[in-house]
Amino acid sequence: MLIHKNIFRLAGALILAGVATHVSAMRDYKPYQKESSAYQLAADTQVEMITVKFKDEQKFRLCKRELCVLPADTATLRAGYATASKDAARLKQLIAKYPVSLIPGFGDPADPQLEQKNEQTRSRGLQKFGIHMADMNNYYSLIFTEPTQFGNISDLIKRINRLPSVEIAYAEPPLKVNSVNLAMPGASGYAVPSLTTQGSQAYLDNTSNGIHSIDGWKWKGGKGSHVEVMAVDTNINIDHVELTHLPYSIIWWSGNSNSAIADHGTAVAGILFAEDDSRGVTGIVNEVPLLRFYSARYCFIACWYDGGRALAAAADIMSVGDVITMSLGHTAGPDLNPPECNGSLDCNDIPVEWTSKGFTATQAAVANGIVVLASASNGYVNLDDPIYNDAFNLNVRDSGAIIVGATQSDSANGNLTFSNYGSRVTARAWGHNVATLGKGDPNTTPWDEMFTSGFGGTSSAAPIVAGAAASIQSIAKAMGHAPLTSVEMRDLISLTGQPQIADLSRSIGEMPNIDAAAKVLQAEMLDCNMSYNVAQSGGYGFHSVQVTNVSGGTMNGWTVYLDFDGHQPTVQWTSGATATVNGDRVMLESSEVLSPGENDYFSLGGQYPGSATFSVDCF
């Protein structure tokens, strides 16, 4: 037990010290190189939006709906002010011939406090982590009234990138869901799964191939009662029978929830929130105060998908310690075309933080205290490949988010071929055979009662890990522990999770172990003190000692050390503890369970040639 306790104590110390398993901290924003061809899309790729990011040396803002540059307040800034102003005017001329509207890249364009909110988000990141983030007010979106093909606008993008004040301009790659096999026929009624054994939800089990939710639920807060969770996705069927037990806050587009476009978001919600009852499936954090869902579908001038905008807006709603998960990614990443793709439409798909806007949105959320999880995407690629120009190198660029890969659903424990992999992918979970809500046959089963046993991809892996992270965060808060940051959560999952034991050349990190993580947190929260009386007579010592639990959690035992500074002690008897003599040290252990404020007593007698130094540890 002592070794077990010391492992947990060491682990907890590493977490609180900010020593990461994969990387030590977030990184400053690294400007994108517009000379890179990484954002070059196929000519027939459908494009809804162009992102323009201006250099942070100037403040590009909307003045009466026209792009302008705010007057500079330093000599350095004033030197580039004239050029920046010309570039703002030139951009207006360049886009005049195209059916686009220019709006701020982040936030609600109609919000009069938008600029101030973006600046507050940026400054909090600097205060909390000491990192320099990109100026969110220097991002702008060119929204097409109707989608166009990349070949029609590639020249426009080149011209915008020639402007000296532009850091980078690029066509946002299309946003897509990262699921596989969702169209697999679902079970009718409440047949999936058998909750007596967890059945098709074996990813919840206390095994090397599960996240240990079963034991995690035994901890106070283990079902999510002390944390808020937000799913950013496409759409959701909020009327599903497994979701009606929770009040909800849904920010979504006005599409029909009883449609195929809602299947993906409903499946994600089922993994997280489904009611713990005798039917269907059980969500990992089914006792959250509120079911939160944010659609990445926007409609202002036109309608388009915007992952970066949605992530940033969702984070603005949430509080420190809350959890956001996104199972969306970008299609049409750099063309690696690995042979495993074999013509798959998912080939080369890439995480949202690949783009400048996606990275800034992710980093801003993390820097404001939100735990962010995102799917690694199903692109079959190694994110460590040089083609990505260190975009996924944690020693160069780190948003602080947890990027999740997809593992097999059996003891093989390896990477599923479609899952992106590499050092940036730091956590994993099931990527196929996942039972949840959603796809079925609407001709035989009502929309509100559909289940599937075939959800998968990194789309299922991300909410499973997000559910584990939310459970861990809720347990931590229930203990009175300070909320974990996204980086700390990433480190804790890596430290206590189940290591990948197969396909190690395609690394996708550890599978969370909620129970093990909770024990680390408990060890950090526990504290005890000791009072004692010592009497000596004729070379013999008699000790009466009291150990008190002065922490907010339950102690499962304690250890007292008596160090005799080079002298050899002899123990004659003990009461209430087990004594072990090792050289000049006596170690006494007890497995007495103590609630907060309770005491334990023991006594010790023996021959001691000198005075001892006492210390106590508890677990």
PDB file of N, CA and C in Angstrom, residues 251-291:
ATOM      1  N   ILE A 251     -27.659  26.187 -28.838  1.00  0.00           N
ATOM      2  CA  ILE A 251     -27.436  27.276 -29.787  1.00  0.00           C
ATOM      3  C   ILE A 251     -27.163  26.607 -31.121  1.00  0.00           C
ATOM      4  N   TRP A 252     -28.144  26.651 -31.980  1.00  0.00           N
ATOM      5  CA  TRP A 252     -28.063  25.891 -33.217  1.00  0.00           C
ATOM      6  C   TRP A 252     -28.747  26.621 -34.357  1.00  0.00           C
ATOM      7  N   TRP A 253     -28.574  26.081 -35.539  1.00  0.00           N
ATOM      8  CA  TRP A 253     -29.257  26.636 -36.690  1.00  0.00           C
ATOM      9  C   TRP A 253     -30.678  26.095 -36.720  1.00  0.00           C
ATOM     10  N   SER A 254     -31.493  26.609 -37.608  1.00  0.00           N
ATOM     11  CA  SER A 254     -32.923  26.338 -37.580  1.00  0.00           C
ATOM     12  C   SER A 254     -33.333  25.121 -38.401  1.00  0.00           C
ATOM     13  N   GLY A 255     -32.404  24.197 -38.630  1.00  0.00           N
ATOM     14  CA  GLY A 255     -32.748  23.012 -39.399  1.00  0.00           C
ATOM     15  C   GLY A 255     -33.579  22.026 -38.609  1.00  0.00           C
ATOM     16  N   ASN A 256     -34.057  21.007 -39.279  1.00  0.00           N
ATOM     17  CA  ASN A 256     -34.900  19.994 -38.675  1.00  0.00           C
ATOM     18  C   ASN A 256     -34.053  19.036 -37.849  1.00  0.00           C
ATOM     19  N   SER A 257     -34.368  18.903 -36.554  1.00  0.00           N
ATOM     20  CA  SER A 257     -33.589  18.002 -35.708  1.00  0.00           C
ATOM     21  C   SER A 257     -33.853  16.548 -36.045  1.00  0.00           C
ATOM     22  N   ASN A 258     -35.001  16.238 -36.648  1.00  0.00           N
ATOM     23  CA  ASN A 258     -35.313  14.874 -37.053  1.00  0.00           C
ATOM     24  C   ASN A 258     -34.848  14.653 -38.487  1.00  0.00           C
ATOM     25  N   SER A 259     -33.542  14.665 -38.666  1.00  0.00           N
ATOM     26  CA  SER A 259     -32.974  14.503 -40.000  1.00  0.00           C
ATOM     27  C   SER A 259     -31.571  13.946 -39.874  1.00  0.00           C
ATOM     28  N   ALA A 260     -31.029  13.507 -41.003  1.00  0.00           N
ATOM     29  CA  ALA A 260     -29.711  12.882 -40.981  1.00  0.00           C
ATOM     30  C   ALA A 260     -28.645  13.816 -40.440  1.00  0.00           C
ATOM     31  N   ILE A 261     -28.789  15.121 -40.646  1.00  0.00           N
ATOM     32  CA  ILE A 261     -27.761  16.061 -40.199  1.00  0.00           C
ATOM     33  C   ILE A 261     -27.689  16.120 -38.676  1.00  0.00           C
ATOM     34  N   ALA A 262     -28.764  15.665 -38.001  1.00  0.00           N
ATOM     35  CA  ALA A 262     -28.762  15.651 -36.542  1.00  0.00           C
ATOM     36  C   ALA A 262     -28.183  14.367 -35.974  1.00  0.00           C
ATOM     37  N   ASP A 263     -27.990  13.338 -36.805  1.00  0.00           N
ATOM     38  CA  ASP A 263     -27.521  12.048 -36.297  1.00  0.00           C
ATOM     39  C   ASP A 263     -26.186  12.159 -35.576  1.00  0.00           C
ATOM     40  N   HIS A 264     -25.259  12.890 -36.192  1.00  0.00           N
ATOM     41  CA  HIS A 264     -23.905  12.961 -35.640  1.00  0.00           C
ATOM     42  C   HIS A 264     -23.899  13.630 -34.267  1.00  0.00           C
ATOM     43  N   GLY A 265     -24.507  14.809 -34.166  1.00  0.00           N
ATOM     44  CA  GLY A 265     -24.542  15.507 -32.884  1.00  0.00           C
ATOM     45  C   GLY A 265     -25.317  14.741 -31.828  1.00  0.00           C
ATOM     46  N   THR A 266     -26.383  14.049 -32.241  1.00  0.00           N
ATOM     47  CA  THR A 266     -27.163  13.252 -31.298  1.00  0.00           C
ATOM     48  C   THR A 266     -26.346  12.077 -30.784  1.00  0.00           C
ATOM     49  N   ALA A 267     -25.552  11.458 -31.659  1.00  0.00           N
ATOM     50  CA  ALA A 267     -24.687  10.352 -31.242  1.00  0.00           C
ATOM     51  C   ALA A 267     -23.641  10.828 -30.233  1.00  0.00           C
ATOM     52  N   VAL A 268     -23.039  11.983 -30.504  1.00  0.00           N
ATOM     53  CA  VAL A 268     -22.071  12.562 -29.562  1.00  0.00           C
ATOM     54  C   VAL A 268     -22.745  12.848 -28.222  1.00  0.00           C
ATOM     55  N   ALA A 269     -23.937  13.446 -28.267  1.00  0.00           N
ATOM     56  CA  ALA A 269     -24.663  13.767 -27.036  1.00  0.00           C
ATOM     57  C   ALA A 269     -25.003  12.508 -26.253  1.00  0.00           C
ATOM     58  N   GLY A 270     -25.326  11.409 -26.956  1.00  0.00           N
ATOM     59  CA  GLY A 270     -25.644  10.169 -26.262  1.00  0.00           C
ATOM     60  C   GLY A 270     -24.473   9.631 -25.464  1.00  0.00           C
ATOM     61  N   ILE A 271     -23.280   9.681 -26.037  1.00  0.00           N
ATOM     62  CA  ILE A 271     -22.087   9.223 -25.325  1.00  0.00           C
ATOM     63  C   ILE A 271     -21.894  10.014 -24.038  1.00  0.00           C
ATOM     64  N   LEU A 272     -22.190  11.284 -24.089  1.00  0.00           N
ATOM     65  CA  LEU A 272     -21.962  12.153 -22.937  1.00  0.00           C
ATOM     66  C   LEU A 272     -23.126  12.162 -21.955  1.00  0.00           C
ATOM     67  N   PHE A 273     -24.336  12.339 -22.455  1.00  0.00           N
ATOM     68  CA  PHE A 273     -25.448  12.764 -21.598  1.00  0.00           C
ATOM     69  C   PHE A 273     -26.587  11.765 -21.433  1.00  0.00           C
ATOM     70  N   ALA A 274     -26.623  10.660 -22.177  1.00  0.00           N
ATOM     71  CA  ALA A 274     -27.783   9.774 -22.157  1.00  0.00           C
ATOM     72  C   ALA A 274     -28.145   9.362 -20.739  1.00  0.00           C
ATOM     73  N   GLU A 275     -29.444   9.283 -20.486  1.00  0.00           N
ATOM     74  CA  GLU A 275     -29.958   9.048 -19.135  1.00  0.00           C
ATOM     75  C   GLU A 275     -29.537   7.676 -18.594  1.00  0.00           C
ATOM     76  N   ASP A 276     -29.243   7.634 -17.308  1.00  0.00           N
ATOM     77  CA  ASP A 276     -28.905   6.387 -16.617  1.00  0.00           C
ATOM     78  C   ASP A 276     -30.212   5.741 -16.167  1.00  0.00           C
ATOM     79  N   ASP A 277     -30.759   4.867 -16.999  1.00  0.00           N
ATOM     80  CA  ASP A 277     -32.024   4.214 -16.686  1.00  0.00           C
ATOM     81  C   ASP A 277     -31.982   2.791 -17.234  1.00  0.00           C
ATOM     82  N   SER A 278     -33.096   2.159 -17.341  1.00  0.00           N
ATOM     83  CA  SER A 278     -33.138   0.752 -17.739  1.00  0.00           C
ATOM     84  C   SER A 278     -33.201   0.552 -19.238  1.00  0.00           C
ATOM     85  N   ARG A 279     -33.091   1.605 -20.008  1.00  0.00           N
ATOM     86  CA  ARG A 279     -33.230   1.476 -21.445  1.00  0.00           C
ATOM     87  C   ARG A 279     -31.995   2.010 -22.151  1.00  0.00           C
ATOM     88  N   GLY A 280     -31.825   1.583 -23.378  1.00  0.00           N
ATOM     89  CA  GLY A 280     -30.840   2.185 -24.268  1.00  0.00           C
ATOM     90  C   GLY A 280     -29.423   2.224 -23.738  1.00  0.00           C
ATOM     91  N   VAL A 281     -28.839   3.413 -23.735  1.00  0.00           N
ATOM     92  CA  VAL A 281     -27.442   3.604 -23.350  1.00  0.00           C
ATOM     93  C   VAL A 281     -27.355   4.553 -22.167  1.00  0.00           C
ATOM     94  N   THR A 282     -26.155   4.610 -21.578  1.00  0.00           N
ATOM     95  CA  THR A 282     -25.921   5.484 -20.430  1.00  0.00           C
ATOM     96  C   THR A 282     -24.780   6.433 -20.746  1.00  0.00           C
ATOM     97  N   GLY A 283     -25.003   7.727 -20.599  1.00  0.00           N
ATOM     98  CA  GLY A 283     -23.968   8.717 -20.852  1.00  0.00           C
ATOM     99  C   GLY A 283     -22.934   8.747 -19.747  1.00  0.00           C
ATOM    100  N   ILE A 284     -21.717   9.114 -20.101  1.00  0.00           N
ATOM    101  CA  ILE A 284     -20.616   9.119 -19.132  1.00  0.00           C
ATOM    102  C   ILE A 284     -20.853  10.148 -18.039  1.00  0.00           C
ATOM    103  N   VAL A 285     -21.393  11.317 -18.408  1.00  0.00           N
ATOM    104  CA  VAL A 285     -21.653  12.366 -17.417  1.00  0.00           C
ATOM    105  C   VAL A 285     -23.129  12.758 -17.508  1.00  0.00           C
ATOM    106  N   ASN A 286     -23.978  11.819 -17.140  1.00  0.00           N
ATOM    107  CA  ASN A 286     -25.416  12.011 -17.309  1.00  0.00           C
ATOM    108  C   ASN A 286     -26.057  12.853 -16.222  1.00  0.00           C
ATOM    109  N   GLU A 287     -25.258  13.350 -15.270  1.00  0.00           N
ATOM    110  CA  GLU A 287     -25.797  14.204 -14.212  1.00  0.00           C
ATOM    111  C   GLU A 287     -25.277  15.636 -14.289  1.00  0.00           C
ATOM    112  N   VAL A 288     -24.822  16.052 -15.471  1.00  0.00           N
ATOM    113  CA  VAL A 288     -24.408  17.450 -15.621  1.00  0.00           C
ATOM    114  C   VAL A 288     -25.620  18.350 -15.371  1.00  0.00           C
ATOM    115  N   PRO A 289     -25.396  19.569 -14.884  1.00  0.00           N
ATOM    116  CA  PRO A 289     -26.534  20.454 -14.602  1.00  0.00           C
ATOM    117  C   PRO A 289     -27.345  20.822 -15.835  1.00  0.00           C
ATOM    118  N   LEU A 290     -26.690  20.805 -17.005  1.00  0.00           N
ATOM    119  CA  LEU A 290     -27.329  21.326 -18.204  1.00  0.00           C
ATOM    120  C   LEU A 290     -26.733  20.627 -19.415  1.00  0.00           C
ATOM    121  N   LEU A 291     -27.589  20.232 -20.361  1.00  0.00           N
ATOM    122  CA  LEU A 291     -27.094  19.717 -21.628  1.00  0.00           C
ATOM    123  C   LEU A 291     -26.807  20.910 -22.527  1.00  0.00           C
TER     124      LEU A 291
END
